[in-house]
Amino acid sequence: DSGVTQTPKHLITATGQRVTLRCSPRSGDLSVYWYQQSLDQGLQFLIQYYNGEERAKGNILERFSAQQFPDLHSELNLSSLELGDSALYFCASSVRTGTEAFFGQGTRLTVV
Amino acid sequence: DQQVKQNSPSLSVQEGRISILNCDYTNSMFDYFLWYKKYPAEGPTFLISISSIKDKNEDGRFTVFLNKSAKHLSLHIVPSQPGDSAVYFCAASAWGETSGSRLTFGEGTQLTVNP
């Protein structure tokens, strides 16, 4: 158990809909990262937050947004969903930026 | 632009032998390198890391070697065990004061250790 909690574990939704993925980082970790893993592909970095502020952005679509709340949990919002958004979405946390990150079990999103 | 590359999608070794997983990178700003192991339906698990000021780091059966001039790192697992069968991801980071940091991952190598 990495200490990073992601909910829900599975999500099935229709095209055009909006979903919110939630992440609770390990206790004491200030940095939260979101990654996307599509079928048979590597982990693509989406966005990083550190202590409530956005610190780095990857190839995150404009339809996607994220935030980190004062209690350090983070949410990833995906809107106007398309079939190609079906993927595993991982959240990771680290004590500070630039150190090893610990991953949650992921949310498997299926868009039908 | 794939800044971290794992050119071998799969590797098969016999139990008890050495497994060597390789990784190449192109960004000379990377200063911290990590290996993660991933089982199906689970999140990646941190395995071992190395700073760019070192060329070797060892933790039990796992050793990571870094060759900065070649922009190459490798993970050695000795002896390999069937439970080591998983996908191994190489990752690298470059910290920037204004840009923060991220882990850039390779595509992964599926290691299969045969009994």
Tab-separated table of C-alpha atoms in Angstrom:
chain	number	residue	atom	x	y	z
A	1	ASP	CA	0.000	0.000	0.000
A	2	SER	CA	1.617	3.227	-1.206
A	3	GLY	CA	-0.558	5.443	0.997
A	4	VAL	CA	-1.992	7.253	-2.034
A	5	THR	CA	-5.735	6.750	-2.394
A	6	GLN	CA	-7.630	7.195	-5.626
A	7	THR	CA	-11.374	7.054	-6.088
A	8	PRO	CA	-13.245	5.674	-7.849
A	9	LYS	CA	-11.330	2.582	-8.989
A	10	HIS	CA	-13.502	2.144	-12.062
A	11	LEU	CA	-15.691	4.567	-13.965
A	12	ILE	CA	-17.833	3.974	-17.023
A	13	THR	CA	-19.444	6.952	-18.659
A	14	ALA	CA	-20.808	8.122	-21.995
A	15	THR	CA	-19.203	10.411	-24.531
A	16	GLY	CA	-19.803	14.080	-23.857
A	17	GLN	CA	-20.062	13.595	-20.109
A	18	ARG	CA	-17.943	15.069	-17.319
A	19	VAL	CA	-16.237	13.132	-14.530
A	20	THR	CA	-14.130	13.951	-11.496
A	21	LEU	CA	-11.309	11.747	-10.265
A	22	ARG	CA	-10.127	12.160	-6.706
A	23	CYS	CA	-6.729	11.641	-5.117
A	24	SER	CA	-5.628	11.724	-1.497
A	25	PRO	CA	-1.835	11.920	-1.233
A	26	ARG	CA	0.327	10.222	1.374
A	27	SER	CA	0.321	11.943	4.711
A	28	GLY	CA	2.831	14.788	4.639
A	29	ASP	CA	3.290	14.835	0.874
A	30	LEU	CA	2.853	18.294	-0.615
A	31	SER	CA	3.301	17.441	-4.285
A	32	VAL	CA	0.646	15.703	-6.360
A	33	TYR	CA	1.040	14.500	-9.940
A	34	TRP	CA	-1.495	13.185	-12.436
A	35	TYR	CA	-0.575	10.712	-15.165
A	36	GLN	CA	-2.521	9.066	-17.960
A	37	GLN	CA	-1.784	5.582	-19.266
A	38	SER	CA	-3.617	4.636	-22.428
A	39	LEU	CA	-3.748	1.061	-23.666
A	40	ASP	CA	-0.265	-0.408	-24.159
A	41	GLN	CA	1.367	2.964	-23.745
A	42	GLY	CA	3.641	4.538	-21.202
A	43	LEU	CA	2.736	6.970	-18.472
A	44	GLN	CA	2.025	10.428	-19.829
A	45	PHE	CA	2.442	13.324	-17.429
A	46	LEU	CA	-0.582	15.581	-17.200
A	47	ILE	CA	-0.072	18.077	-14.398
A	48	GLN	CA	1.638	18.673	-11.048
A	49	TYR	CA	0.532	20.617	-7.992
A	50	TYR	CA	2.668	21.601	-5.050
A	51	ASN	CA	1.033	22.803	-1.850
A	52	GLY	CA	-2.041	24.002	-3.693
A	53	GLU	CA	-0.328	25.660	-6.621
A	54	GLU	CA	0.138	24.404	-10.152
A	55	ARG	CA	3.859	23.745	-10.717
A	56	ALA	CA	4.195	21.903	-14.003
A	57	LYS	CA	1.984	21.082	-16.933
A	58	GLY	CA	2.344	18.312	-19.477
A	59	ASN	CA	0.236	17.462	-22.488
A	60	ILE	CA	-3.008	18.031	-20.677
A	61	LEU	CA	-5.996	18.708	-22.903
A	62	GLU	CA	-7.960	21.912	-22.462
A	63	ARG	CA	-10.996	19.753	-21.649
A	64	PHE	CA	-9.129	18.520	-18.574
A	65	SER	CA	-8.464	20.533	-15.453
A	66	ALA	CA	-7.186	19.833	-11.984
A	67	GLN	CA	-6.779	21.449	-8.624
A	68	GLN	CA	-5.263	20.769	-5.236
A	69	PHE	CA	-7.263	21.763	-2.194
A	70	PRO	CA	-6.061	23.189	1.164
A	71	ASP	CA	-6.184	19.705	2.698
A	72	LEU	CA	-3.833	18.655	-0.161
A	73	HIS	CA	-6.205	16.254	-1.851
A	74	SER	CA	-6.493	16.742	-5.575
A	75	GLU	CA	-9.176	16.340	-8.200
A	76	LEU	CA	-8.841	15.819	-11.930
A	77	ASN	CA	-11.843	16.964	-13.946
A	78	LEU	CA	-12.387	15.522	-17.413
A	79	SER	CA	-15.140	17.068	-19.531
A	80	SER	CA	-16.682	16.572	-22.982
A	81	LEU	CA	-15.352	13.047	-22.807
A	82	GLU	CA	-14.367	11.241	-25.978
A	83	LEU	CA	-13.784	7.553	-26.631
A	84	GLY	CA	-10.033	8.233	-26.766
A	85	ASP	CA	-10.041	9.460	-23.179
A	86	SER	CA	-10.516	5.883	-22.010
A	87	ALA	CA	-7.396	5.127	-19.999
A	88	LEU	CA	-5.935	4.504	-16.589
A	89	TYR	CA	-5.435	7.723	-14.658
A	90	PHE	CA	-2.836	7.627	-11.916
A	91	CYS	CA	-2.198	10.046	-9.142
A	92	ALA	CA	1.160	10.155	-7.402
A	93	SER	CA	2.509	12.151	-4.488
A	94	SER	CA	5.903	13.068	-3.137
A	95	VAL	CA	7.237	14.922	-0.124
A	96	ARG	CA	8.587	17.679	-2.307
A	97	THR	CA	9.135	18.292	-5.928
A	98	GLY	CA	11.942	16.354	-7.553
A	99	THR	CA	11.915	13.265	-5.329
A	100	GLU	CA	10.517	9.807	-5.816
A	101	ALA	CA	6.782	9.761	-6.218
A	102	PHE	CA	4.423	7.124	-4.872
A	103	PHE	CA	1.492	6.076	-6.993
A	104	GLY	CA	-2.082	5.217	-6.229
A	105	GLN	CA	-3.804	2.207	-7.747
A	106	GLY	CA	-5.337	4.298	-10.499
A	107	THR	CA	-8.809	4.993	-11.835
A	108	ARG	CA	-9.803	3.043	-14.915
A	109	LEU	CA	-12.003	5.291	-17.042
A	110	THR	CA	-14.040	3.766	-19.826
A	111	VAL	CA	-15.901	6.089	-22.164
A	112	VAL	CA	-18.622	4.385	-24.200
B	1	ASP	CA	9.625	13.872	-28.393
B	2	GLN	CA	10.411	10.784	-26.330
B	3	GLN	CA	13.017	11.992	-23.858
B	4	VAL	CA	13.256	8.683	-22.033
B	5	LYS	CA	13.451	5.530	-24.095
B	6	GLN	CA	13.321	1.876	-23.215
B	7	ASN	CA	14.081	0.181	-26.487
B	8	SER	CA	13.295	-3.357	-25.368
B	9	PRO	CA	9.572	-3.902	-24.925
B	10	SER	CA	10.186	-7.296	-23.377
B	11	LEU	CA	12.882	-9.397	-21.709
B	12	SER	CA	12.799	-13.027	-20.674
B	13	VAL	CA	15.323	-14.578	-18.251
B	14	GLN	CA	15.693	-17.761	-16.242
B	15	GLU	CA	15.181	-17.775	-12.511
B	16	GLY	CA	18.457	-17.195	-10.682
B	17	ARG	CA	20.114	-15.400	-13.580
B	18	ILE	CA	20.739	-11.689	-13.977
B	19	SER	CA	18.130	-9.398	-15.524
B	20	ILE	CA	19.440	-6.241	-17.153
B	21	LEU	CA	16.966	-3.572	-18.156
B	22	ASN	CA	18.188	-0.605	-20.143
B	23	CYS	CA	17.105	2.981	-20.527
B	24	ASP	CA	18.391	5.903	-22.583
B	25	TYR	CA	17.589	9.566	-22.201
B	26	THR	CA	18.144	12.642	-24.313
B	27	ASN	CA	17.588	15.559	-21.945
B	28	SER	CA	20.909	16.556	-20.367
B	29	MET	CA	19.014	18.507	-17.701
B	30	PHE	CA	17.758	15.317	-16.066
B	31	ASP	CA	19.416	14.978	-12.674
B	32	TYR	CA	17.456	12.253	-10.944
B	33	PHE	CA	16.582	8.826	-12.269
B	34	LEU	CA	14.217	6.190	-10.975
B	35	TRP	CA	12.962	2.713	-11.711
B	36	TYR	CA	9.404	1.634	-11.066
B	37	LYS	CA	7.823	-1.799	-11.225
B	38	LYS	CA	4.223	-2.251	-12.278
B	39	TYR	CA	1.939	-5.240	-11.977
B	40	PRO	CA	-1.295	-5.397	-14.003
B	41	ALA	CA	-4.183	-3.421	-12.501
B	42	GLU	CA	-1.888	-1.783	-9.948
B	43	GLY	CA	-0.094	1.518	-9.757
B	44	PRO	CA	3.668	1.719	-10.380
B	45	THR	CA	5.766	0.891	-7.331
B	46	PHE	CA	8.980	2.786	-6.672
B	47	LEU	CA	11.977	0.482	-6.786
B	48	ILE	CA	15.249	2.372	-6.721
B	49	SER	CA	16.666	5.744	-7.699
B	50	ILE	CA	19.969	7.420	-8.442
B	51	SER	CA	21.134	10.999	-8.440
B	52	SER	CA	23.233	12.318	-11.296
B	53	ILE	CA	26.161	12.823	-8.927
B	54	LYS	CA	26.483	9.063	-8.541
B	55	ASP	CA	27.124	6.297	-11.016
B	56	LYS	CA	25.815	3.370	-8.994
B	57	ASN	CA	23.222	2.706	-6.345
B	58	GLU	CA	22.495	-0.662	-4.816
B	59	ASP	CA	19.553	-1.940	-2.799
B	60	GLY	CA	19.492	-5.651	-2.119
B	61	ARG	CA	19.069	-7.537	-5.369
B	62	PHE	CA	18.627	-4.308	-7.343
B	63	THR	CA	21.430	-2.123	-8.664
B	64	VAL	CA	21.073	0.898	-10.891
B	65	PHE	CA	23.994	2.123	-12.979
B	66	LEU	CA	24.188	5.574	-14.525
B	67	ASN	CA	26.474	6.537	-17.414
B	68	LYS	CA	25.991	10.262	-17.854
B	69	SER	CA	28.305	10.607	-20.831
B	70	ALA	CA	26.276	8.004	-22.712
B	71	LYS	CA	22.976	9.222	-21.250
B	72	HIS	CA	22.238	5.655	-20.304
B	73	LEU	CA	21.084	3.862	-17.215
B	74	SER	CA	20.448	0.259	-16.450
B	75	LEU	CA	18.785	-1.803	-13.749
B	76	HIS	CA	20.364	-5.091	-12.728
B	77	ILE	CA	18.373	-7.667	-10.808
B	78	VAL	CA	20.423	-10.493	-9.300
B	79	PRO	CA	19.279	-13.161	-8.793
B	80	SER	CA	16.046	-12.858	-10.747
B	81	GLN	CA	12.951	-14.406	-9.188
B	82	PRO	CA	9.582	-15.305	-10.758
B	83	GLY	CA	7.937	-12.638	-8.574
B	84	ASP	CA	10.021	-10.038	-10.392
B	85	SER	CA	7.920	-10.589	-13.520
B	86	ALA	CA	6.308	-7.210	-14.173
B	87	VAL	CA	6.606	-4.137	-16.367
B	88	TYR	CA	9.587	-1.988	-15.414
B	89	PHE	CA	9.518	1.725	-16.112
B	90	CYS	CA	12.512	3.988	-16.199
B	91	ALA	CA	11.822	7.600	-15.188
B	92	ALA	CA	13.810	10.812	-15.025
B	93	SER	CA	13.287	14.243	-13.590
B	94	ALA	CA	14.812	17.688	-13.917
B	95	TRP	CA	13.938	20.167	-11.264
B	96	GLY	CA	13.292	23.708	-12.279
B	97	GLU	CA	12.611	26.474	-9.801
B	98	THR	CA	9.833	27.925	-11.871
B	99	SER	CA	8.703	24.846	-13.717
B	100	GLY	CA	8.607	22.470	-10.793
B	101	SER	CA	9.383	18.892	-11.529
B	102	ARG	CA	7.818	15.934	-13.192
B	103	LEU	CA	8.782	12.363	-13.775
B	104	THR	CA	9.194	11.582	-17.462
B	105	PHE	CA	8.651	7.883	-18.064
B	106	GLY	CA	9.890	5.478	-20.664
B	107	GLU	CA	7.514	3.103	-22.419
B	108	GLY	CA	8.312	0.211	-20.111
B	109	THR	CA	9.898	-3.231	-20.461
B	110	GLN	CA	7.950	-6.379	-19.675
B	111	LEU	CA	10.253	-8.676	-17.685
B	112	THR	CA	9.352	-12.342	-17.501
B	113	VAL	CA	11.350	-14.561	-15.154
B	114	ASN	CA	10.863	-18.223	-15.985
B	115	PRO	CA	11.084	-20.850	-13.213
